[in-house]
Amino acid sequence: MTMLLLAIDLPEVGDIKSNKQLLSAFSNQLPILGIFLSTFVLLAVYWLKHTVTTRLMKGADTVYMWLDLLMLAFVALLPFSNGLATAFPDYFVAIAAYSINVIIIGLLSFSAWKHVSFNNRLLKNPVDPLDNKEISEGLWMEPLLAFISLILGYVAIEYAQVPYTLVPIAFWLQTKWAEKRNSAR
């Protein structure tokens, strides 16, 4: 996650002669900070979801490990695609690279969960079908928002990052919904 910070540039000390210039230089970094924050939150949500699903597992088989390793490979690519989107926020190819990266992570995460939960194959205990459905649907949130970002990037590039601002809200709503449903049992 700290590698994401490499995309943020500090102004040269000699270039800044006043508070106004420093504020101007800082304001030029706001879109980059926005992309950094959305990527940071996205990674945090992936980490939280991965933690929840692995706690339900009794072990892993070769297929799961390969799916997980592939997912981690694309997570490791996020600083690159984040840097690309940060350096070229007005170019569709940069936004597409970032969005496709997020979509692939989500697809691999979903596939890993489906592999684990199929006939309770790798689960410690059987998971309630409603919980399984909820987890599966929750794993589609980020790829869906990335797909919307991809479409927005093609149609109106200036709005391409907006769907990612919904990630923490959607995650919070999913969490609250699950808590409410579990307390009603």
PDB file of C-alpha atoms in Angstrom:
ATOM      1  CA  MET A   1       0.000   0.000   0.000  1.00  0.00           C
ATOM      2  CA  THR A   2       2.848   2.379   0.698  1.00  0.00           C
ATOM      3  CA  MET A   3       4.030   2.033  -2.912  1.00  0.00           C
ATOM      4  CA  LEU A   4       0.896   3.937  -3.908  1.00  0.00           C
ATOM      5  CA  LEU A   5       2.458   7.049  -2.385  1.00  0.00           C
ATOM      6  CA  LEU A   6       5.214   7.027  -4.997  1.00  0.00           C
ATOM      7  CA  ALA A   7       2.780   8.571  -7.495  1.00  0.00           C
ATOM      8  CA  ILE A   8       2.455  11.718  -5.366  1.00  0.00           C
ATOM      9  CA  ASP A   9       4.972  14.420  -6.247  1.00  0.00           C
ATOM     10  CA  LEU A  10       6.154  17.059  -3.840  1.00  0.00           C
ATOM     11  CA  PRO A  11       6.928  20.423  -5.389  1.00  0.00           C
ATOM     12  CA  GLU A  12      10.566  21.449  -5.608  1.00  0.00           C
ATOM     13  CA  VAL A  13      11.515  23.588  -2.609  1.00  0.00           C
ATOM     14  CA  GLY A  14      13.145  26.219  -4.817  1.00  0.00           C
ATOM     15  CA  ASP A  15      10.004  26.551  -6.952  1.00  0.00           C
ATOM     16  CA  ILE A  16       7.822  27.664  -4.038  1.00  0.00           C
ATOM     17  CA  LYS A  17       8.168  31.301  -3.029  1.00  0.00           C
ATOM     18  CA  SER A  18       4.871  31.897  -1.193  1.00  0.00           C
ATOM     19  CA  ASN A  19       1.970  30.249   0.592  1.00  0.00           C
ATOM     20  CA  LYS A  20      -0.174  30.900  -2.484  1.00  0.00           C
ATOM     21  CA  GLN A  21       2.251  28.957  -4.702  1.00  0.00           C
ATOM     22  CA  LEU A  22       2.372  26.111  -2.176  1.00  0.00           C
ATOM     23  CA  LEU A  23      -1.436  25.967  -2.039  1.00  0.00           C
ATOM     24  CA  SER A  24      -1.535  25.983  -5.831  1.00  0.00           C
ATOM     25  CA  ALA A  25       1.004  23.144  -6.003  1.00  0.00           C
ATOM     26  CA  PHE A  26      -0.974  21.229  -3.373  1.00  0.00           C
ATOM     27  CA  SER A  27      -4.270  21.750  -5.204  1.00  0.00           C
ATOM     28  CA  ASN A  28      -2.650  20.336  -8.350  1.00  0.00           C
ATOM     29  CA  GLN A  29      -2.063  17.120  -6.373  1.00  0.00           C
ATOM     30  CA  LEU A  30      -5.705  16.739  -5.255  1.00  0.00           C
ATOM     31  CA  PRO A  31      -6.746  14.482  -8.163  1.00  0.00           C
ATOM     32  CA  ILE A  32      -3.698  12.310  -7.477  1.00  0.00           C
ATOM     33  CA  LEU A  33      -4.560  12.180  -3.762  1.00  0.00           C
ATOM     34  CA  GLY A  34      -8.110  11.207  -4.712  1.00  0.00           C
ATOM     35  CA  ILE A  35      -6.883   8.288  -6.809  1.00  0.00           C
ATOM     36  CA  PHE A  36      -4.476   7.295  -4.006  1.00  0.00           C
ATOM     37  CA  LEU A  37      -7.252   7.357  -1.386  1.00  0.00           C
ATOM     38  CA  SER A  38      -9.702   5.422  -3.539  1.00  0.00           C
ATOM     39  CA  THR A  39      -7.047   2.774  -4.268  1.00  0.00           C
ATOM     40  CA  PHE A  40      -6.080   2.600  -0.592  1.00  0.00           C
ATOM     41  CA  VAL A  41      -9.720   2.098   0.427  1.00  0.00           C
ATOM     42  CA  LEU A  42     -10.192  -0.447  -2.359  1.00  0.00           C
ATOM     43  CA  LEU A  43      -7.194  -2.449  -1.128  1.00  0.00           C
ATOM     44  CA  ALA A  44      -8.445  -2.212   2.457  1.00  0.00           C
ATOM     45  CA  VAL A  45     -11.864  -3.551   1.427  1.00  0.00           C
ATOM     46  CA  TYR A  46     -10.257  -6.410  -0.518  1.00  0.00           C
ATOM     47  CA  TRP A  47      -8.105  -7.215   2.514  1.00  0.00           C
ATOM     48  CA  LEU A  48     -11.108  -7.197   4.866  1.00  0.00           C
ATOM     49  CA  LYS A  49     -13.162  -9.419   2.557  1.00  0.00           C
ATOM     50  CA  HIS A  50     -10.229 -11.794   2.059  1.00  0.00           C
ATOM     51  CA  THR A  51      -9.785 -12.026   5.824  1.00  0.00           C
ATOM     52  CA  VAL A  52     -13.473 -12.834   6.334  1.00  0.00           C
ATOM     53  CA  THR A  53     -13.478 -15.587   3.724  1.00  0.00           C
ATOM     54  CA  THR A  54     -10.206 -17.183   4.845  1.00  0.00           C
ATOM     55  CA  ARG A  55     -11.441 -17.332   8.451  1.00  0.00           C
ATOM     56  CA  LEU A  56     -14.260 -19.563   7.239  1.00  0.00           C
ATOM     57  CA  MET A  57     -11.835 -21.994   5.605  1.00  0.00           C
ATOM     58  CA  LYS A  58     -10.415 -25.196   7.072  1.00  0.00           C
ATOM     59  CA  GLY A  59      -7.562 -25.276   4.602  1.00  0.00           C
ATOM     60  CA  ALA A  60      -6.583 -24.705   1.002  1.00  0.00           C
ATOM     61  CA  ASP A  61      -6.063 -26.882  -2.010  1.00  0.00           C
ATOM     62  CA  THR A  62      -3.912 -26.302  -5.084  1.00  0.00           C
ATOM     63  CA  VAL A  63      -6.697 -24.670  -7.111  1.00  0.00           C
ATOM     64  CA  TYR A  64      -7.483 -22.198  -4.330  1.00  0.00           C
ATOM     65  CA  MET A  65      -3.810 -21.370  -3.826  1.00  0.00           C
ATOM     66  CA  TRP A  66      -3.338 -20.641  -7.545  1.00  0.00           C
ATOM     67  CA  LEU A  67      -6.464 -18.466  -7.637  1.00  0.00           C
ATOM     68  CA  ASP A  68      -5.246 -16.630  -4.542  1.00  0.00           C
ATOM     69  CA  LEU A  69      -1.732 -16.192  -5.942  1.00  0.00           C
ATOM     70  CA  LEU A  70      -3.110 -14.855  -9.230  1.00  0.00           C
ATOM     71  CA  MET A  71      -5.299 -12.443  -7.295  1.00  0.00           C
ATOM     72  CA  LEU A  72      -2.278 -11.296  -5.283  1.00  0.00           C
ATOM     73  CA  ALA A  73      -0.317 -10.798  -8.516  1.00  0.00           C
ATOM     74  CA  PHE A  74      -2.968  -8.355  -9.711  1.00  0.00           C
ATOM     75  CA  VAL A  75      -3.088  -6.709  -6.274  1.00  0.00           C
ATOM     76  CA  ALA A  76       0.680  -6.231  -6.643  1.00  0.00           C
ATOM     77  CA  LEU A  77      -0.001  -4.544 -10.010  1.00  0.00           C
ATOM     78  CA  LEU A  78      -2.321  -1.981  -8.414  1.00  0.00           C
ATOM     79  CA  PRO A  79       0.497   0.474  -7.594  1.00  0.00           C
ATOM     80  CA  PHE A  80       1.485   0.401 -11.284  1.00  0.00           C
ATOM     81  CA  SER A  81      -2.045   0.862 -12.617  1.00  0.00           C
ATOM     82  CA  ASN A  82      -2.670   3.454  -9.884  1.00  0.00           C
ATOM     83  CA  GLY A  83       0.486   5.295 -10.985  1.00  0.00           C
ATOM     84  CA  LEU A  84      -0.645   5.147 -14.604  1.00  0.00           C
ATOM     85  CA  ALA A  85      -4.096   6.517 -13.738  1.00  0.00           C
ATOM     86  CA  THR A  86      -2.452   9.161 -11.561  1.00  0.00           C
ATOM     87  CA  ALA A  87       0.036  10.262 -14.212  1.00  0.00           C
ATOM     88  CA  PHE A  88      -2.530  10.232 -17.027  1.00  0.00           C
ATOM     89  CA  PRO A  89      -5.965  10.839 -15.448  1.00  0.00           C
ATOM     90  CA  ASP A  90      -7.325  12.314 -18.688  1.00  0.00           C
ATOM     91  CA  TYR A  91      -6.424   9.292 -20.830  1.00  0.00           C
ATOM     92  CA  PHE A  92      -8.858   6.440 -21.251  1.00  0.00           C
ATOM     93  CA  VAL A  93      -6.109   3.813 -21.610  1.00  0.00           C
ATOM     94  CA  ALA A  94      -4.743   4.683 -18.149  1.00  0.00           C
ATOM     95  CA  ILE A  95      -8.185   4.561 -16.544  1.00  0.00           C
ATOM     96  CA  ALA A  96      -8.957   1.342 -18.433  1.00  0.00           C
ATOM     97  CA  ALA A  97      -5.751  -0.318 -17.183  1.00  0.00           C
ATOM     98  CA  TYR A  98      -6.679   0.556 -13.595  1.00  0.00           C
ATOM     99  CA  SER A  99     -10.312  -0.537 -13.967  1.00  0.00           C
ATOM    100  CA  ILE A 100      -9.427  -3.798 -15.721  1.00  0.00           C
ATOM    101  CA  ASN A 101      -6.915  -4.548 -12.965  1.00  0.00           C
ATOM    102  CA  VAL A 102      -9.658  -4.061 -10.343  1.00  0.00           C
ATOM    103  CA  ILE A 103     -12.106  -6.183 -12.366  1.00  0.00           C
ATOM    104  CA  ILE A 104      -9.596  -9.047 -12.615  1.00  0.00           C
ATOM    105  CA  ILE A 105      -8.909  -8.933  -8.860  1.00  0.00           C
ATOM    106  CA  GLY A 106     -12.635  -9.125  -8.206  1.00  0.00           C
ATOM    107  CA  LEU A 107     -13.187 -11.980 -10.654  1.00  0.00           C
ATOM    108  CA  LEU A 108     -10.344 -13.976  -9.118  1.00  0.00           C
ATOM    109  CA  SER A 109     -11.575 -13.272  -5.597  1.00  0.00           C
ATOM    110  CA  PHE A 110     -15.100 -14.355  -6.561  1.00  0.00           C
ATOM    111  CA  SER A 111     -13.775 -17.487  -8.299  1.00  0.00           C
ATOM    112  CA  ALA A 112     -11.708 -18.397  -5.244  1.00  0.00           C
ATOM    113  CA  TRP A 113     -14.756 -18.050  -2.980  1.00  0.00           C
ATOM    114  CA  LYS A 114     -16.923 -20.117  -5.330  1.00  0.00           C
ATOM    115  CA  HIS A 115     -14.241 -22.812  -5.366  1.00  0.00           C
ATOM    116  CA  VAL A 116     -13.989 -22.794  -1.563  1.00  0.00           C
ATOM    117  CA  SER A 117     -17.730 -22.780  -0.927  1.00  0.00           C
ATOM    118  CA  PHE A 118     -18.835 -25.259  -3.625  1.00  0.00           C
ATOM    119  CA  ASN A 119     -20.382 -28.116  -1.618  1.00  0.00           C
ATOM    120  CA  ASN A 120     -18.614 -26.571   1.417  1.00  0.00           C
ATOM    121  CA  ARG A 121     -15.426 -28.008  -0.099  1.00  0.00           C
ATOM    122  CA  LEU A 122     -12.873 -26.055   1.956  1.00  0.00           C
ATOM    123  CA  LEU A 123     -15.044 -24.597   4.709  1.00  0.00           C
ATOM    124  CA  LYS A 124     -14.655 -25.368   8.417  1.00  0.00           C
ATOM    125  CA  ASN A 125     -18.422 -25.479   8.789  1.00  0.00           C
ATOM    126  CA  PRO A 126     -21.233 -25.377   6.254  1.00  0.00           C
ATOM    127  CA  VAL A 127     -22.161 -21.802   5.396  1.00  0.00           C
ATOM    128  CA  ASP A 128     -25.798 -20.804   5.399  1.00  0.00           C
ATOM    129  CA  PRO A 129     -26.974 -20.411   1.774  1.00  0.00           C
ATOM    130  CA  LEU A 130     -28.025 -16.805   2.475  1.00  0.00           C
ATOM    131  CA  ASP A 131     -24.584 -16.012   3.893  1.00  0.00           C
ATOM    132  CA  ASN A 132     -22.935 -17.669   0.903  1.00  0.00           C
ATOM    133  CA  LYS A 133     -25.093 -15.624  -1.469  1.00  0.00           C
ATOM    134  CA  GLU A 134     -24.315 -12.454   0.485  1.00  0.00           C
ATOM    135  CA  ILE A 135     -20.560 -13.088   0.378  1.00  0.00           C
ATOM    136  CA  SER A 136     -20.717 -13.902  -3.341  1.00  0.00           C
ATOM    137  CA  GLU A 137     -22.711 -10.760  -4.125  1.00  0.00           C
ATOM    138  CA  GLY A 138     -20.371  -8.679  -1.972  1.00  0.00           C
ATOM    139  CA  LEU A 139     -17.391  -9.853  -3.997  1.00  0.00           C
ATOM    140  CA  TRP A 140     -18.995  -8.358  -7.133  1.00  0.00           C
ATOM    141  CA  MET A 141     -19.151  -4.816  -5.736  1.00  0.00           C
ATOM    142  CA  GLU A 142     -15.652  -3.646  -6.718  1.00  0.00           C
ATOM    143  CA  PRO A 143     -15.626  -5.222 -10.207  1.00  0.00           C
ATOM    144  CA  LEU A 144     -19.052  -3.715 -10.900  1.00  0.00           C
ATOM    145  CA  LEU A 145     -17.898  -0.247  -9.836  1.00  0.00           C
ATOM    146  CA  ALA A 146     -14.721  -0.703 -11.897  1.00  0.00           C
ATOM    147  CA  PHE A 147     -16.831  -1.634 -14.920  1.00  0.00           C
ATOM    148  CA  ILE A 148     -18.934   1.500 -14.409  1.00  0.00           C
ATOM    149  CA  SER A 149     -15.686   3.478 -14.161  1.00  0.00           C
ATOM    150  CA  LEU A 150     -14.527   1.911 -17.417  1.00  0.00           C
ATOM    151  CA  ILE A 151     -17.724   3.004 -19.173  1.00  0.00           C
ATOM    152  CA  LEU A 152     -17.560   6.487 -17.643  1.00  0.00           C
ATOM    153  CA  GLY A 153     -13.920   6.753 -18.667  1.00  0.00           C
ATOM    154  CA  TYR A 154     -14.894   6.089 -22.248  1.00  0.00           C
ATOM    155  CA  VAL A 155     -17.883   8.462 -22.239  1.00  0.00           C
ATOM    156  CA  ALA A 156     -16.793  11.205 -19.814  1.00  0.00           C
ATOM    157  CA  ILE A 157     -13.231  10.734 -18.553  1.00  0.00           C
ATOM    158  CA  GLU A 158     -13.556  13.424 -15.871  1.00  0.00           C
ATOM    159  CA  TYR A 159     -16.075  11.228 -13.995  1.00  0.00           C
ATOM    160  CA  ALA A 160     -14.194   7.941 -14.301  1.00  0.00           C
ATOM    161  CA  GLN A 161     -13.015   7.906 -10.666  1.00  0.00           C
ATOM    162  CA  VAL A 162     -16.430   8.726  -9.182  1.00  0.00           C
ATOM    163  CA  PRO A 163     -17.608   5.082  -8.861  1.00  0.00           C
ATOM    164  CA  TYR A 164     -14.624   4.301  -6.637  1.00  0.00           C
ATOM    165  CA  THR A 165     -15.859   6.857  -4.102  1.00  0.00           C
ATOM    166  CA  LEU A 166     -18.805   4.508  -3.560  1.00  0.00           C
ATOM    167  CA  VAL A 167     -16.606   1.597  -2.408  1.00  0.00           C
ATOM    168  CA  PRO A 168     -16.512   2.535   1.308  1.00  0.00           C
ATOM    169  CA  ILE A 169     -20.216   3.416   1.317  1.00  0.00           C
ATOM    170  CA  ALA A 170     -21.213   0.161  -0.380  1.00  0.00           C
ATOM    171  CA  PHE A 171     -18.930  -1.842   1.921  1.00  0.00           C
ATOM    172  CA  TRP A 172     -20.385  -0.138   5.002  1.00  0.00           C
ATOM    173  CA  LEU A 173     -23.952  -0.794   3.793  1.00  0.00           C
ATOM    174  CA  GLN A 174     -23.143  -4.452   3.100  1.00  0.00           C
ATOM    175  CA  THR A 175     -21.604  -4.815   6.550  1.00  0.00           C
ATOM    176  CA  LYS A 176     -24.569  -3.171   8.287  1.00  0.00           C
ATOM    177  CA  TRP A 177     -27.024  -5.297   6.295  1.00  0.00           C
ATOM    178  CA  ALA A 178     -25.190  -8.488   7.279  1.00  0.00           C
ATOM    179  CA  GLU A 179     -25.047  -7.437  10.946  1.00  0.00           C
ATOM    180  CA  LYS A 180     -28.758  -6.628  10.972  1.00  0.00           C
ATOM    181  CA  ARG A 181     -29.655  -9.909   9.289  1.00  0.00           C
ATOM    182  CA  ASN A 182     -27.438 -11.909  11.664  1.00  0.00           C
ATOM    183  CA  SER A 183     -28.862 -10.210  14.767  1.00  0.00           C
ATOM    184  CA  ALA A 184     -32.403 -11.012  13.574  1.00  0.00           C
ATOM    185  CA  ARG A 185     -31.627 -14.754  13.565  1.00  0.00           C
TER     186      ARG A 185
END
